[in-house]
CSV table of C-alpha atoms in Angstrom, one decimal:
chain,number,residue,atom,x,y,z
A,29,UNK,CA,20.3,-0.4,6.7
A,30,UNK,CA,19.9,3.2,5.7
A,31,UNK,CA,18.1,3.4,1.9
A,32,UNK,CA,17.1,6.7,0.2
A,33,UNK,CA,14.3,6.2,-2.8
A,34,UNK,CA,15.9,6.1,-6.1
A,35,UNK,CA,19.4,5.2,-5.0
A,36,UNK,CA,20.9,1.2,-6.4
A,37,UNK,CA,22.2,-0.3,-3.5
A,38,UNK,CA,23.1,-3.4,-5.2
A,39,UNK,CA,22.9,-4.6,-9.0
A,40,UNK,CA,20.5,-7.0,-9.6
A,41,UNK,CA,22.2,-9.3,-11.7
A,42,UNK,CA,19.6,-11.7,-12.6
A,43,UNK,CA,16.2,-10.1,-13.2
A,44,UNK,CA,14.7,-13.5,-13.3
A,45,UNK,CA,15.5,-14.6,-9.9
A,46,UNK,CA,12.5,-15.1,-7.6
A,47,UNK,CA,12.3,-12.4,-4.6
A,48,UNK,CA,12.2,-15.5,-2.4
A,49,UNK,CA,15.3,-16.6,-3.9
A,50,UNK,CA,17.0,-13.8,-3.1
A,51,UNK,CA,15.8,-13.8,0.1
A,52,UNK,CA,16.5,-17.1,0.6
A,53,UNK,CA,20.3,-16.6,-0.2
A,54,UNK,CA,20.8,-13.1,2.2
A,55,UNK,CA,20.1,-15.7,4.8
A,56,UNK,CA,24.1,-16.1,4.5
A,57,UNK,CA,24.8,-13.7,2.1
A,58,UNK,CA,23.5,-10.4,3.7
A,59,UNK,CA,24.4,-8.2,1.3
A,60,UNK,CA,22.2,-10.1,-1.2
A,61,UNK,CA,19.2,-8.3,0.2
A,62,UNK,CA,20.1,-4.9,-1.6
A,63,UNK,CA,18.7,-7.0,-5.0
A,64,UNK,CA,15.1,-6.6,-2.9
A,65,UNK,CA,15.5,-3.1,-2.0
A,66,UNK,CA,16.7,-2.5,-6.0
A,67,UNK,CA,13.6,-3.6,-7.1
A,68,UNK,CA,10.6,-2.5,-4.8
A,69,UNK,CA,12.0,0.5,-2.7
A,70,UNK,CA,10.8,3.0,-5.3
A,71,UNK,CA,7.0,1.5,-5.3
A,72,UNK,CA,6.8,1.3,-1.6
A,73,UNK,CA,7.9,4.7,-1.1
A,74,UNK,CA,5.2,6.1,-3.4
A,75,UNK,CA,2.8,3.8,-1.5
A,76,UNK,CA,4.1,5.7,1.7
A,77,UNK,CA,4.2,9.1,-0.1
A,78,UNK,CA,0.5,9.3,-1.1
A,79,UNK,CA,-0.4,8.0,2.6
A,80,UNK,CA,1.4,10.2,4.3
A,81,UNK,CA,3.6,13.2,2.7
A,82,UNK,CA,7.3,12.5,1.2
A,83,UNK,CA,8.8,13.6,4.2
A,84,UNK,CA,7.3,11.0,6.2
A,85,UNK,CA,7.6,8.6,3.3
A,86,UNK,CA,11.5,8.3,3.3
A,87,UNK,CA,12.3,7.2,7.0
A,88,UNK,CA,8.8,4.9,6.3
A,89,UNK,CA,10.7,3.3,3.3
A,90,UNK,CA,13.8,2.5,5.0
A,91,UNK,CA,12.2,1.0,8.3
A,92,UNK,CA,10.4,-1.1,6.2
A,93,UNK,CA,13.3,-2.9,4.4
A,94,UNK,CA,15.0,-2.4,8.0
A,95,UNK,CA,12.0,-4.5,9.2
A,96,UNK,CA,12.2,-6.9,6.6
A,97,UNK,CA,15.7,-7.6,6.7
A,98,UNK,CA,15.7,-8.3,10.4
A,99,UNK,CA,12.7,-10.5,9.3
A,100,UNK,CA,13.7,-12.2,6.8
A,101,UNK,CA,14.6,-16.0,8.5
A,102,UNK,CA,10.6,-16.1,9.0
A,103,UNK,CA,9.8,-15.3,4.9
A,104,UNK,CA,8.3,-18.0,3.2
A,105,UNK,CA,10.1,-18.9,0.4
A,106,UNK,CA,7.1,-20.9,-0.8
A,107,UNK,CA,6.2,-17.6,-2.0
A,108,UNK,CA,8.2,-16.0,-5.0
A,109,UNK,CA,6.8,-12.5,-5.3
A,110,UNK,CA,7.5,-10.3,-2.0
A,111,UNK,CA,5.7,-7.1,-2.4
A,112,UNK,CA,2.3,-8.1,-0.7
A,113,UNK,CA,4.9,-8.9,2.6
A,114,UNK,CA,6.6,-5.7,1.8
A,115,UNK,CA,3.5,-3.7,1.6
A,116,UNK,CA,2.3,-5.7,4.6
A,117,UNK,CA,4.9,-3.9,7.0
A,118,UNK,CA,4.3,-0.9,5.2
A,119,UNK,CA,1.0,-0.7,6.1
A,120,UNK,CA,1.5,-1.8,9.8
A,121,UNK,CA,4.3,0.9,10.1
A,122,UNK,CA,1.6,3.4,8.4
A,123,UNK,CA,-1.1,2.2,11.5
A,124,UNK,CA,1.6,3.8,13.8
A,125,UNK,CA,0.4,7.1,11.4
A,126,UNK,CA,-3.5,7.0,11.7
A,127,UNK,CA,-4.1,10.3,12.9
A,128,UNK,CA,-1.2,12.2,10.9
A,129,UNK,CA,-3.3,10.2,7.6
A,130,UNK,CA,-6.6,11.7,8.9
A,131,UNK,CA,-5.3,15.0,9.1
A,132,UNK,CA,-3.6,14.7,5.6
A,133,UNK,CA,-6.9,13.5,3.8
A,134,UNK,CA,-8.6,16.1,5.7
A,135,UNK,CA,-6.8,18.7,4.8
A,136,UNK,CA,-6.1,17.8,1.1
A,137,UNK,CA,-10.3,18.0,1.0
A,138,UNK,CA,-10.1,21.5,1.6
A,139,UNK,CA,-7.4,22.4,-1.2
A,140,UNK,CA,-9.1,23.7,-4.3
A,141,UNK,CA,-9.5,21.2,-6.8
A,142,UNK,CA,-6.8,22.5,-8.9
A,143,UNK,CA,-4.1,22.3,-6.1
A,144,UNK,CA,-2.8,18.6,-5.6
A,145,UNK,CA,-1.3,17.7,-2.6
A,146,UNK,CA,2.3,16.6,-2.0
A,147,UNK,CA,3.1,13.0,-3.5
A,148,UNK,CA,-1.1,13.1,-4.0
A,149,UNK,CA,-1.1,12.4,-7.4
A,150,UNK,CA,-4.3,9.8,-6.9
A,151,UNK,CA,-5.3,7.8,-9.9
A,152,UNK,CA,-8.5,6.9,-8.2
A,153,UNK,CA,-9.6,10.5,-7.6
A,154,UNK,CA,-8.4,10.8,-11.5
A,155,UNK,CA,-10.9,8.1,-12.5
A,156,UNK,CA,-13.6,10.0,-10.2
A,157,UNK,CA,-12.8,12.9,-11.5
A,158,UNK,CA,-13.4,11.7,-15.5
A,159,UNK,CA,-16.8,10.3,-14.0
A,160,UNK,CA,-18.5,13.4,-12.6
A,161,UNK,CA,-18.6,17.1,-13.2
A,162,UNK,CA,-18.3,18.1,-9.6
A,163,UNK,CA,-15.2,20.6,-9.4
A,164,UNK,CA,-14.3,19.3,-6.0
A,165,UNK,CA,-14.4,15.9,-6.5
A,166,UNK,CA,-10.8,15.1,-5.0
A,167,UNK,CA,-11.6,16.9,-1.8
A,168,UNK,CA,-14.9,14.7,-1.4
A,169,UNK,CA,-12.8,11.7,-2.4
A,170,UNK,CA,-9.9,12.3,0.1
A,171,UNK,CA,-12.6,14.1,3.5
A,172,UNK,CA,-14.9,10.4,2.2
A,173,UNK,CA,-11.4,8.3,2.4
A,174,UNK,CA,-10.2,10.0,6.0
A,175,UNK,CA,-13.8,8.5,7.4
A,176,UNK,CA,-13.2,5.1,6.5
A,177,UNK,CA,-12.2,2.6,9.2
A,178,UNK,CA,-8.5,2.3,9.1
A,179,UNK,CA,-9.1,-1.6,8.1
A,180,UNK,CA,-11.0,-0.6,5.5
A,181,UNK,CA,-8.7,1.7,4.0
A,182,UNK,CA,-6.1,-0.2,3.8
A,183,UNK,CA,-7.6,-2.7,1.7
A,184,UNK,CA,-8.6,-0.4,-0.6
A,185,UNK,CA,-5.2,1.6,-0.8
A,186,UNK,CA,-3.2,-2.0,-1.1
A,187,UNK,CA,-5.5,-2.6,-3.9
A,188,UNK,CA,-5.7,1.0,-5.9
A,189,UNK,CA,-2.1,2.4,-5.1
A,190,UNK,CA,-0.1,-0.9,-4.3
A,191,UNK,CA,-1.8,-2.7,-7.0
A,192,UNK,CA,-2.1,-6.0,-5.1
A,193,UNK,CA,-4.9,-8.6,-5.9
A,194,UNK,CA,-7.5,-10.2,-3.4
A,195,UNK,CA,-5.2,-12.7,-2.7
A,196,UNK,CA,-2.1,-10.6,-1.7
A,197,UNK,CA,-3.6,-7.9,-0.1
A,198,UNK,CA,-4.9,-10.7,2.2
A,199,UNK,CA,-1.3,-12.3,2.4
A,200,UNK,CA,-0.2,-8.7,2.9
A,201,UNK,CA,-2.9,-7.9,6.2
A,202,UNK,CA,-2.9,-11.8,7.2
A,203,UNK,CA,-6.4,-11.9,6.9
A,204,UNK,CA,-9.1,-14.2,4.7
A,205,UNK,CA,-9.5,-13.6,1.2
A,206,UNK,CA,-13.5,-13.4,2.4
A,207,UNK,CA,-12.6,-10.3,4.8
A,208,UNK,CA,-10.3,-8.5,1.9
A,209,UNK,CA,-13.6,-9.1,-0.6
A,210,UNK,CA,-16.1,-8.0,2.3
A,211,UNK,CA,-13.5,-4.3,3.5
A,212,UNK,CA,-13.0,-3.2,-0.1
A,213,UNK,CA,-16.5,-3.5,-0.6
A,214,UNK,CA,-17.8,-2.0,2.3
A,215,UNK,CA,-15.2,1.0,1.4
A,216,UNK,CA,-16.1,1.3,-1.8
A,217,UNK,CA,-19.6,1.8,-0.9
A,218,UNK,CA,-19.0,4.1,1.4
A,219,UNK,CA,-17.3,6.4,-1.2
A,220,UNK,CA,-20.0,5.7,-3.8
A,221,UNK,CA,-22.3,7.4,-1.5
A,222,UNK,CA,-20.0,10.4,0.1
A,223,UNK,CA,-19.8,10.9,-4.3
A,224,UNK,CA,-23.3,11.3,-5.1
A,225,UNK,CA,-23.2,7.3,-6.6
A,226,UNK,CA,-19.8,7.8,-8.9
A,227,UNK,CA,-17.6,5.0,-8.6
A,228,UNK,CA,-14.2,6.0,-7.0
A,229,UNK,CA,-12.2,2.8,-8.0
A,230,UNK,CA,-11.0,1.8,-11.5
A,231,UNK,CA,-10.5,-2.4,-10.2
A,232,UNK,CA,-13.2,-5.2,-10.5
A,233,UNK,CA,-15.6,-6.1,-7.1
A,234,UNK,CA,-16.4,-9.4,-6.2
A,235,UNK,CA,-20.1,-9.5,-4.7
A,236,UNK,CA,-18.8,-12.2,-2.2
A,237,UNK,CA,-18.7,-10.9,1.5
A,238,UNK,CA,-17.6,-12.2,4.6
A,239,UNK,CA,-18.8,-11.8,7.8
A,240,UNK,CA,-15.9,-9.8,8.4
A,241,UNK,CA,-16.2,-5.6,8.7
């Protein structure tokens, strides 16, 4: 399946037809699966984009819909919305990336302030940024980002850029609602103190941890 962002593959001729549903029917309909690319291609790629670079982010986009097409007998169809199991190979085909992510966050914290990286437009470093007077705020943000376990990050990107909830980050990473809860705020903590105390996120924080780090 080759897919560019921004390109209809398919019409999606019923808006109000469950992702599962038309999941369910590619199952003999292959074609069908277009709908699915139609409606989340664009949002995964800007997921990938702000990880990694738009370069990167194309081929990332297409092998995830490539994954989950040749996955799609195993979706649960229980399940009607499909992003967090899109953004769930996503992110596994990003951990393939971990040191080319590193290098990228490292290297945005060195731009000046006023030079934004490629596909880094970052609302969370835009809420920072509102917060505090310090001119290099984004740098701190993305160098205190690049120093978070990879496990960690993820939550907290599946949450601020994906925009998935407690629950479907931890349907997207196959993991305990508890763990999702106990990574974001372990992350978040982390970045409160690498900016002076300034909350980096603009999303609610359950005080419930697990054991889980």
């Amino acid at each position: 399946m080759t897919v560019e962002p921004g390109i209809r593959v398919g019409q999606d001729s019923d808006a109000s037809t469950s992702d599962a549903s038309v999941i369910e029917r590619s199952w003999e309909k292959p074609e069908a699966f277009a709908v699915l690319f139609d409606r989340h291609a664009d949002s995964v790629h800007r997921y990938a984009a702000r990880r990694l670079g738009t370069e990167v982010a194309e081929d990332l986009m297409a092998e995830t819909f490539t994954t989950a097409f040749q996955q799609r007998f195993r979706y649960n169809t229980e399940l009607a919305d499909a992003r967090p199991w899109l953004f769930g190979i996503a992110t596994n085909l990003i951990g393939r990336h971990r040191r080319t992510e590193a290098r990228r966050l490292k290297a945005i914290g060195r731009l000046p302030s006023a030079a934004p990286a490629d596909g880094y437009e970052d609302p969370v470093a835009d809420r920072v940024a509102a917060r505090v007077s310090a001119q290099a705020v984004r740098g701190e943000l993305a160098l205190a980002m690049a120093r978070l376990p990879a496990r960690h990050r993820d939550v907290l990107l599946l949450v601020a850029w994906a925009d998935l909830g407690y629950e479907e980050v931890a349907r997207a990473l196959e993991v305990p609602v508890g763990t999702v809860r106990s990574r974001l705020h372990r992350a978040r903590r982390k970045l409160r103190d690498a900016l002076g105390g300034s909350d980096p996120t603009a999303f609610p924080e359950e005080s419930e941890e697990s054991d889980d780090e």
